Amino acid sequence: MEENVTFMPRIGEKAPAFTAKTTQGIINFPKDYEGKWVIFFSHPADFTPVCTSEFMTFANMEKQFNEANCELVGLSVDGLYSHIAWLRTIKEKIEYKGMKDIEINFPLIEDISMEVSKQYGMIQPGESSTQAVRAVFFIDPKGTIRTILYYPLSIGRNFQEIYRALIALQTADAFEVACPADWQPGDEVIVPTAGSCGVAKERMDDKDELDCKDWFFCTKKLDKDLVLKTILKK
């Protein structure tokens, strides 16, 4: 008997293309989002409490994501009418952590066939063969997958980390740097590792711009206002 293997796209690969019915109409993904970052995420089911808390949080933060040139796209294996009924319930009845009257304006994909979920490895048989896990794909303006986060059914996502990772990815691209552990805008960034002995020596001798812990580990200041001005739309 053949083992049921779940495949998923990897970081650095193009996001698998598909056309799908959503609560905001038909979308062609990722073609419709060329030039923008996308956070494409899955959730297990409509009318479930953890998913409800997540959708309310995403909707509450949507403006922040949009200002960073990022669109949100959700998915579950439920049908369109279930999606619509659930989103109406959220707006009309649910209050959570001070959030109420929350309207979800980003598209929620209908994936009853699980075709899209399987393309993205969102169905993890060891967790559930009928529900998608809590996957998050960060897709850049060229349609390339840049970061992947996976959570089990029982644990809600950290939305501040999702936003932080988005800003960090854009900062790394814009300034050709790397971001260290727990990086936030305004923190020091890491410059690329020296590629020769000469460059390594120059960096160790440079006390003005760089702070070198050793030849391979040099940081520099990157102004918070510069980062935000570069990334966020005003």
PDB file of C-alpha atoms in Angstrom:
ATOM      1  CA  MET A   1       0.000   0.000   0.000  1.00  0.00           C
ATOM      2  CA  GLU A   2       1.421   3.355  -1.028  1.00  0.00           C
ATOM      3  CA  GLU A   3       2.053   5.937   1.665  1.00  0.00           C
ATOM      4  CA  ASN A   4      -0.044   9.116   1.394  1.00  0.00           C
ATOM      5  CA  VAL A   5       2.626  11.798   1.043  1.00  0.00           C
ATOM      6  CA  THR A   6       1.779  15.503   1.380  1.00  0.00           C
ATOM      7  CA  PHE A   7       3.951  17.741  -0.771  1.00  0.00           C
ATOM      8  CA  MET A   8       4.343  21.456  -0.324  1.00  0.00           C
ATOM      9  CA  PRO A   9       6.123  24.242  -2.194  1.00  0.00           C
ATOM     10  CA  ARG A  10       9.359  25.503  -0.685  1.00  0.00           C
ATOM     11  CA  ILE A  11      10.909  28.857   0.110  1.00  0.00           C
ATOM     12  CA  GLY A  12      12.408  30.358  -3.045  1.00  0.00           C
ATOM     13  CA  GLU A  13       9.966  28.595  -5.379  1.00  0.00           C
ATOM     14  CA  LYS A  14       7.157  30.211  -7.332  1.00  0.00           C
ATOM     15  CA  ALA A  15       3.780  30.085  -5.617  1.00  0.00           C
ATOM     16  CA  PRO A  16       1.598  27.430  -7.302  1.00  0.00           C
ATOM     17  CA  ALA A  17      -1.005  29.097  -9.522  1.00  0.00           C
ATOM     18  CA  PHE A  18      -4.734  28.478  -9.256  1.00  0.00           C
ATOM     19  CA  THR A  19      -8.139  30.025  -9.957  1.00  0.00           C
ATOM     20  CA  ALA A  20     -10.648  29.929  -7.107  1.00  0.00           C
ATOM     21  CA  LYS A  21     -14.063  31.112  -5.969  1.00  0.00           C
ATOM     22  CA  THR A  22     -13.898  33.414  -2.917  1.00  0.00           C
ATOM     23  CA  THR A  23     -16.113  35.632  -0.785  1.00  0.00           C
ATOM     24  CA  GLN A  24     -14.839  38.542  -2.918  1.00  0.00           C
ATOM     25  CA  GLY A  25     -15.380  36.870  -6.289  1.00  0.00           C
ATOM     26  CA  ILE A  26     -13.103  34.809  -8.537  1.00  0.00           C
ATOM     27  CA  ILE A  27      -9.349  35.274  -8.097  1.00  0.00           C
ATOM     28  CA  ASN A  28      -6.425  34.142 -10.234  1.00  0.00           C
ATOM     29  CA  PHE A  29      -3.599  33.515  -7.825  1.00  0.00           C
ATOM     30  CA  PRO A  30      -0.941  34.822  -7.653  1.00  0.00           C
ATOM     31  CA  LYS A  31      -1.381  36.676 -10.976  1.00  0.00           C
ATOM     32  CA  ASP A  32      -3.985  39.084  -9.579  1.00  0.00           C
ATOM     33  CA  TYR A  33      -1.472  40.197  -6.938  1.00  0.00           C
ATOM     34  CA  GLU A  34       1.545  40.993  -9.114  1.00  0.00           C
ATOM     35  CA  GLY A  35       3.519  43.882  -7.623  1.00  0.00           C
ATOM     36  CA  LYS A  36       2.215  43.241  -4.112  1.00  0.00           C
ATOM     37  CA  TRP A  37       3.195  41.087  -1.178  1.00  0.00           C
ATOM     38  CA  VAL A  38       0.598  38.497  -0.184  1.00  0.00           C
ATOM     39  CA  ILE A  39       0.004  36.636   3.046  1.00  0.00           C
ATOM     40  CA  PHE A  40      -1.864  33.506   1.972  1.00  0.00           C
ATOM     41  CA  PHE A  41      -3.129  31.542   4.958  1.00  0.00           C
ATOM     42  CA  SER A  42      -5.332  28.559   5.675  1.00  0.00           C
ATOM     43  CA  HIS A  43      -7.591  27.738   8.590  1.00  0.00           C
ATOM     44  CA  PRO A  44      -9.286  24.483   9.606  1.00  0.00           C
ATOM     45  CA  ALA A  45     -12.983  25.345   9.497  1.00  0.00           C
ATOM     46  CA  ASP A  46     -15.647  28.033   9.662  1.00  0.00           C
ATOM     47  CA  PHE A  47     -17.604  28.531  12.905  1.00  0.00           C
ATOM     48  CA  THR A  48     -14.699  27.446  15.090  1.00  0.00           C
ATOM     49  CA  PRO A  49     -13.467  29.661  17.954  1.00  0.00           C
ATOM     50  CA  VAL A  50      -9.708  29.746  17.281  1.00  0.00           C
ATOM     51  CA  CYS A  51     -10.299  30.542  13.607  1.00  0.00           C
ATOM     52  CA  THR A  52     -12.805  33.227  14.572  1.00  0.00           C
ATOM     53  CA  SER A  53     -10.240  34.911  16.819  1.00  0.00           C
ATOM     54  CA  GLU A  54      -7.673  34.768  14.019  1.00  0.00           C
ATOM     55  CA  PHE A  55      -9.941  36.209  11.347  1.00  0.00           C
ATOM     56  CA  MET A  56     -10.975  39.059  13.609  1.00  0.00           C
ATOM     57  CA  THR A  57      -7.316  39.816  14.318  1.00  0.00           C
ATOM     58  CA  PHE A  58      -6.327  39.709  10.655  1.00  0.00           C
ATOM     59  CA  ALA A  59      -9.239  41.987   9.721  1.00  0.00           C
ATOM     60  CA  ASN A  60      -8.372  44.376  12.551  1.00  0.00           C
ATOM     61  CA  MET A  61      -4.780  44.580  11.255  1.00  0.00           C
ATOM     62  CA  GLU A  62      -5.609  44.606   7.532  1.00  0.00           C
ATOM     63  CA  LYS A  63      -4.888  48.325   7.157  1.00  0.00           C
ATOM     64  CA  GLN A  64      -1.387  47.791   8.633  1.00  0.00           C
ATOM     65  CA  PHE A  65      -0.678  45.034   6.144  1.00  0.00           C
ATOM     66  CA  ASN A  66      -2.057  47.067   3.237  1.00  0.00           C
ATOM     67  CA  GLU A  67       0.193  50.007   4.165  1.00  0.00           C
ATOM     68  CA  ALA A  68       3.119  47.623   3.752  1.00  0.00           C
ATOM     69  CA  ASN A  69       1.934  46.784   0.217  1.00  0.00           C
ATOM     70  CA  CYS A  70       0.551  43.457   1.401  1.00  0.00           C
ATOM     71  CA  GLU A  71      -2.786  41.777   0.693  1.00  0.00           C
ATOM     72  CA  LEU A  72      -4.425  39.036   2.751  1.00  0.00           C
ATOM     73  CA  VAL A  73      -5.962  35.893   1.243  1.00  0.00           C
ATOM     74  CA  GLY A  74      -7.561  33.178   3.388  1.00  0.00           C
ATOM     75  CA  LEU A  75      -8.636  29.595   2.681  1.00  0.00           C
ATOM     76  CA  SER A  76     -10.549  26.751   4.243  1.00  0.00           C
ATOM     77  CA  VAL A  77     -12.121  23.588   2.879  1.00  0.00           C
ATOM     78  CA  ASP A  78     -15.632  24.857   3.684  1.00  0.00           C
ATOM     79  CA  GLY A  79     -18.056  26.072   1.023  1.00  0.00           C
ATOM     80  CA  LEU A  80     -18.794  29.629  -0.037  1.00  0.00           C
ATOM     81  CA  TYR A  81     -22.189  29.846   1.680  1.00  0.00           C
ATOM     82  CA  SER A  82     -20.677  28.624   4.938  1.00  0.00           C
ATOM     83  CA  HIS A  83     -17.963  31.282   4.586  1.00  0.00           C
ATOM     84  CA  ILE A  84     -20.521  34.036   4.037  1.00  0.00           C
ATOM     85  CA  ALA A  85     -22.686  32.949   6.974  1.00  0.00           C
ATOM     86  CA  TRP A  86     -19.659  32.730   9.284  1.00  0.00           C
ATOM     87  CA  LEU A  87     -18.293  36.137   8.304  1.00  0.00           C
ATOM     88  CA  ARG A  88     -21.741  37.688   8.852  1.00  0.00           C
ATOM     89  CA  THR A  89     -21.889  36.081  12.287  1.00  0.00           C
ATOM     90  CA  ILE A  90     -18.488  37.551  13.152  1.00  0.00           C
ATOM     91  CA  LYS A  91     -19.648  41.044  12.178  1.00  0.00           C
ATOM     92  CA  GLU A  92     -23.044  40.882  13.838  1.00  0.00           C
ATOM     93  CA  LYS A  93     -22.462  38.861  17.002  1.00  0.00           C
ATOM     94  CA  ILE A  94     -18.837  38.350  18.030  1.00  0.00           C
ATOM     95  CA  GLU A  95     -16.817  40.575  20.343  1.00  0.00           C
ATOM     96  CA  TYR A  96     -13.280  39.533  21.271  1.00  0.00           C
ATOM     97  CA  LYS A  97     -10.507  41.485  23.005  1.00  0.00           C
ATOM     98  CA  GLY A  98     -12.294  44.752  22.394  1.00  0.00           C
ATOM     99  CA  MET A  99     -12.832  43.963  18.706  1.00  0.00           C
ATOM    100  CA  LYS A 100     -16.450  44.030  17.515  1.00  0.00           C
ATOM    101  CA  ASP A 101     -18.461  44.834  14.401  1.00  0.00           C
ATOM    102  CA  ILE A 102     -15.506  43.412  12.454  1.00  0.00           C
ATOM    103  CA  GLU A 103     -16.014  43.117   8.708  1.00  0.00           C
ATOM    104  CA  ILE A 104     -13.759  40.755   6.765  1.00  0.00           C
ATOM    105  CA  ASN A 105     -13.023  42.394   3.415  1.00  0.00           C
ATOM    106  CA  PHE A 106     -10.185  40.179   2.198  1.00  0.00           C
ATOM    107  CA  PRO A 107     -11.074  37.100   0.112  1.00  0.00           C
ATOM    108  CA  LEU A 108     -11.741  33.738   1.739  1.00  0.00           C
ATOM    109  CA  ILE A 109     -11.283  30.871  -0.724  1.00  0.00           C
ATOM    110  CA  GLU A 110     -13.767  28.020  -1.060  1.00  0.00           C
ATOM    111  CA  ASP A 111     -11.774  24.781  -1.286  1.00  0.00           C
ATOM    112  CA  ILE A 112     -14.260  21.950  -0.821  1.00  0.00           C
ATOM    113  CA  SER A 113     -12.258  19.734  -3.189  1.00  0.00           C
ATOM    114  CA  MET A 114      -9.076  20.475  -1.184  1.00  0.00           C
ATOM    115  CA  GLU A 115      -7.306  20.960  -4.508  1.00  0.00           C
ATOM    116  CA  VAL A 116      -5.635  24.230  -3.510  1.00  0.00           C
ATOM    117  CA  SER A 117      -4.919  23.005   0.028  1.00  0.00           C
ATOM    118  CA  LYS A 118      -3.091  19.984  -1.346  1.00  0.00           C
ATOM    119  CA  GLN A 119      -1.104  22.127  -3.802  1.00  0.00           C
ATOM    120  CA  TYR A 120       0.254  24.070  -0.839  1.00  0.00           C
ATOM    121  CA  GLY A 121       0.682  21.126   1.541  1.00  0.00           C
ATOM    122  CA  MET A 122      -1.949  22.545   3.891  1.00  0.00           C
ATOM    123  CA  ILE A 123      -3.510  19.135   4.466  1.00  0.00           C
ATOM    124  CA  GLN A 124      -1.324  17.322   6.983  1.00  0.00           C
ATOM    125  CA  PRO A 125      -2.794  13.790   7.379  1.00  0.00           C
ATOM    126  CA  GLY A 126      -1.139  13.270  10.760  1.00  0.00           C
ATOM    127  CA  GLU A 127      -3.067  16.283  12.046  1.00  0.00           C
ATOM    128  CA  SER A 128      -6.265  15.954   9.975  1.00  0.00           C
ATOM    129  CA  SER A 129      -7.144  14.515   6.578  1.00  0.00           C
ATOM    130  CA  THR A 130     -10.253  16.697   6.236  1.00  0.00           C
ATOM    131  CA  GLN A 131      -9.100  20.097   7.551  1.00  0.00           C
ATOM    132  CA  ALA A 132      -6.241  22.408   6.613  1.00  0.00           C
ATOM    133  CA  VAL A 133      -3.686  23.237   9.267  1.00  0.00           C
ATOM    134  CA  ARG A 134      -2.871  26.885  10.042  1.00  0.00           C
ATOM    135  CA  ALA A 135      -0.385  27.574   7.261  1.00  0.00           C
ATOM    136  CA  VAL A 136       0.999  31.003   6.371  1.00  0.00           C
ATOM    137  CA  PHE A 137       2.783  31.689   3.087  1.00  0.00           C
ATOM    138  CA  PHE A 138       4.563  35.021   2.528  1.00  0.00           C
ATOM    139  CA  ILE A 139       4.648  35.626  -1.234  1.00  0.00           C
ATOM    140  CA  ASP A 140       6.614  38.527  -2.696  1.00  0.00           C
ATOM    141  CA  PRO A 141       5.621  40.881  -5.551  1.00  0.00           C
ATOM    142  CA  LYS A 142       7.227  38.540  -8.096  1.00  0.00           C
ATOM    143  CA  GLY A 143       5.153  35.571  -6.916  1.00  0.00           C
ATOM    144  CA  THR A 144       7.999  33.856  -5.052  1.00  0.00           C
ATOM    145  CA  ILE A 145       7.465  32.175  -1.678  1.00  0.00           C
ATOM    146  CA  ARG A 146       9.706  33.859   0.863  1.00  0.00           C
ATOM    147  CA  THR A 147       8.613  32.515   4.256  1.00  0.00           C
ATOM    148  CA  ILE A 148       6.407  29.654   5.461  1.00  0.00           C
ATOM    149  CA  LEU A 149       4.882  29.264   8.941  1.00  0.00           C
ATOM    150  CA  TYR A 150       2.858  26.257  10.081  1.00  0.00           C
ATOM    151  CA  TYR A 151       0.727  25.903  13.215  1.00  0.00           C
ATOM    152  CA  PRO A 152      -1.399  22.939  14.357  1.00  0.00           C
ATOM    153  CA  LEU A 153      -5.173  23.053  14.668  1.00  0.00           C
ATOM    154  CA  SER A 154      -5.102  23.749  18.402  1.00  0.00           C
ATOM    155  CA  ILE A 155      -2.866  26.853  18.459  1.00  0.00           C
ATOM    156  CA  GLY A 156      -3.685  30.304  17.117  1.00  0.00           C
ATOM    157  CA  ARG A 157      -1.034  32.240  15.243  1.00  0.00           C
ATOM    158  CA  ASN A 158       1.102  35.117  16.561  1.00  0.00           C
ATOM    159  CA  PHE A 159       0.000  38.032  14.394  1.00  0.00           C
ATOM    160  CA  GLN A 160       2.638  40.443  15.626  1.00  0.00           C
ATOM    161  CA  GLU A 161       5.248  37.949  14.442  1.00  0.00           C
ATOM    162  CA  ILE A 162       3.545  37.650  11.043  1.00  0.00           C
ATOM    163  CA  TYR A 163       3.663  41.426  10.664  1.00  0.00           C
ATOM    164  CA  ARG A 164       7.241  41.633  11.987  1.00  0.00           C
ATOM    165  CA  ALA A 165       8.387  38.992   9.502  1.00  0.00           C
ATOM    166  CA  LEU A 166       6.754  40.888   6.626  1.00  0.00           C
ATOM    167  CA  ILE A 167       8.539  44.132   7.558  1.00  0.00           C
ATOM    168  CA  ALA A 168      11.824  42.274   8.107  1.00  0.00           C
ATOM    169  CA  LEU A 169      11.631  40.630   4.672  1.00  0.00           C
ATOM    170  CA  GLN A 170      11.050  43.963   2.989  1.00  0.00           C
ATOM    171  CA  THR A 171      13.829  45.606   5.007  1.00  0.00           C
ATOM    172  CA  ALA A 172      16.300  42.865   4.064  1.00  0.00           C
ATOM    173  CA  ASP A 173      15.417  43.335   0.385  1.00  0.00           C
ATOM    174  CA  ALA A 174      15.446  47.138   0.366  1.00  0.00           C
ATOM    175  CA  PHE A 175      18.707  47.626   2.276  1.00  0.00           C
ATOM    176  CA  GLU A 176      20.540  44.382   1.325  1.00  0.00           C
ATOM    177  CA  VAL A 177      20.998  43.346   4.938  1.00  0.00           C
ATOM    178  CA  ALA A 178      19.936  40.530   7.243  1.00  0.00           C
ATOM    179  CA  CYS A 179      17.802  40.900  10.359  1.00  0.00           C
ATOM    180  CA  PRO A 180      19.010  39.309  13.625  1.00  0.00           C
ATOM    181  CA  ALA A 181      16.953  37.496  16.245  1.00  0.00           C
ATOM    182  CA  ASP A 182      13.912  39.428  17.500  1.00  0.00           C
ATOM    183  CA  TRP A 183      14.662  42.301  15.096  1.00  0.00           C
ATOM    184  CA  GLN A 184      12.298  45.258  15.096  1.00  0.00           C
ATOM    185  CA  PRO A 185      12.471  48.454  12.982  1.00  0.00           C
ATOM    186  CA  GLY A 186      15.125  50.692  14.533  1.00  0.00           C
ATOM    187  CA  ASP A 187      17.285  47.797  15.728  1.00  0.00           C
ATOM    188  CA  GLU A 188      20.712  47.183  14.247  1.00  0.00           C
ATOM    189  CA  VAL A 189      20.892  45.020  11.143  1.00  0.00           C
ATOM    190  CA  ILE A 190      23.548  42.564  10.002  1.00  0.00           C
ATOM    191  CA  VAL A 191      25.669  43.341   6.948  1.00  0.00           C
ATOM    192  CA  PRO A 192      26.566  40.498   4.577  1.00  0.00           C
ATOM    193  CA  THR A 193      29.500  38.360   5.720  1.00  0.00           C
ATOM    194  CA  ALA A 194      32.881  39.458   4.355  1.00  0.00           C
ATOM    195  CA  GLY A 195      33.845  37.522   1.243  1.00  0.00           C
ATOM    196  CA  SER A 196      37.605  37.968   1.525  1.00  0.00           C
ATOM    197  CA  CYS A 197      40.369  38.453   4.095  1.00  0.00           C
ATOM    198  CA  GLY A 198      40.871  42.036   2.947  1.00  0.00           C
ATOM    199  CA  VAL A 199      37.229  42.972   3.418  1.00  0.00           C
ATOM    200  CA  ALA A 200      37.187  41.226   6.780  1.00  0.00           C
ATOM    201  CA  LYS A 201      40.176  43.290   7.961  1.00  0.00           C
ATOM    202  CA  GLU A 202      38.645  46.531   6.696  1.00  0.00           C
ATOM    203  CA  ARG A 203      35.470  45.811   8.594  1.00  0.00           C
ATOM    204  CA  MET A 204      37.289  45.053  11.828  1.00  0.00           C
ATOM    205  CA  ASP A 205      39.169  48.357  11.458  1.00  0.00           C
ATOM    206  CA  ASP A 206      36.012  50.363  10.677  1.00  0.00           C
ATOM    207  CA  LYS A 207      34.825  51.693  14.034  1.00  0.00           C
ATOM    208  CA  ASP A 208      32.495  54.384  12.666  1.00  0.00           C
ATOM    209  CA  GLU A 209      29.793  52.684  10.613  1.00  0.00           C
ATOM    210  CA  LEU A 210      30.101  49.054  11.688  1.00  0.00           C
ATOM    211  CA  ASP A 211      30.060  47.265  15.030  1.00  0.00           C
ATOM    212  CA  CYS A 212      31.977  44.040  14.425  1.00  0.00           C
ATOM    213  CA  LYS A 213      31.735  41.330  17.067  1.00  0.00           C
ATOM    214  CA  ASP A 214      34.164  39.357  14.885  1.00  0.00           C
ATOM    215  CA  TRP A 215      35.087  39.275  11.180  1.00  0.00           C
ATOM    216  CA  PHE A 216      31.928  37.329  10.254  1.00  0.00           C
ATOM    217  CA  PHE A 217      29.469  39.180  12.510  1.00  0.00           C
ATOM    218  CA  CYS A 218      29.114  42.909  11.813  1.00  0.00           C
ATOM    219  CA  THR A 219      26.086  45.078  12.473  1.00  0.00           C
ATOM    220  CA  LYS A 220      25.172  48.635  11.608  1.00  0.00           C
ATOM    221  CA  LYS A 221      22.496  51.075  12.649  1.00  0.00           C
ATOM    222  CA  LEU A 222      19.453  51.452  10.442  1.00  0.00           C
ATOM    223  CA  ASP A 223      17.162  54.320  11.343  1.00  0.00           C
ATOM    224  CA  LYS A 224      13.585  53.306  12.164  1.00  0.00           C
ATOM    225  CA  ASP A 225      12.069  56.269  10.339  1.00  0.00           C
ATOM    226  CA  LEU A 226      14.078  55.425   7.212  1.00  0.00           C
ATOM    227  CA  VAL A 227      12.875  51.816   7.321  1.00  0.00           C
ATOM    228  CA  LEU A 228       9.228  52.761   7.759  1.00  0.00           C
ATOM    229  CA  LYS A 229       9.390  55.541   5.158  1.00  0.00           C
ATOM    230  CA  THR A 230      10.844  53.087   2.657  1.00  0.00           C
ATOM    231  CA  ILE A 231       8.307  50.330   3.291  1.00  0.00           C
ATOM    232  CA  LEU A 232       5.047  51.878   4.408  1.00  0.00           C
ATOM    233  CA  LYS A 233       2.691  53.818   2.179  1.00  0.00           C
ATOM    234  CA  LYS A 234       1.753  57.184   3.628  1.00  0.00           C
TER     235      LYS A 234
END
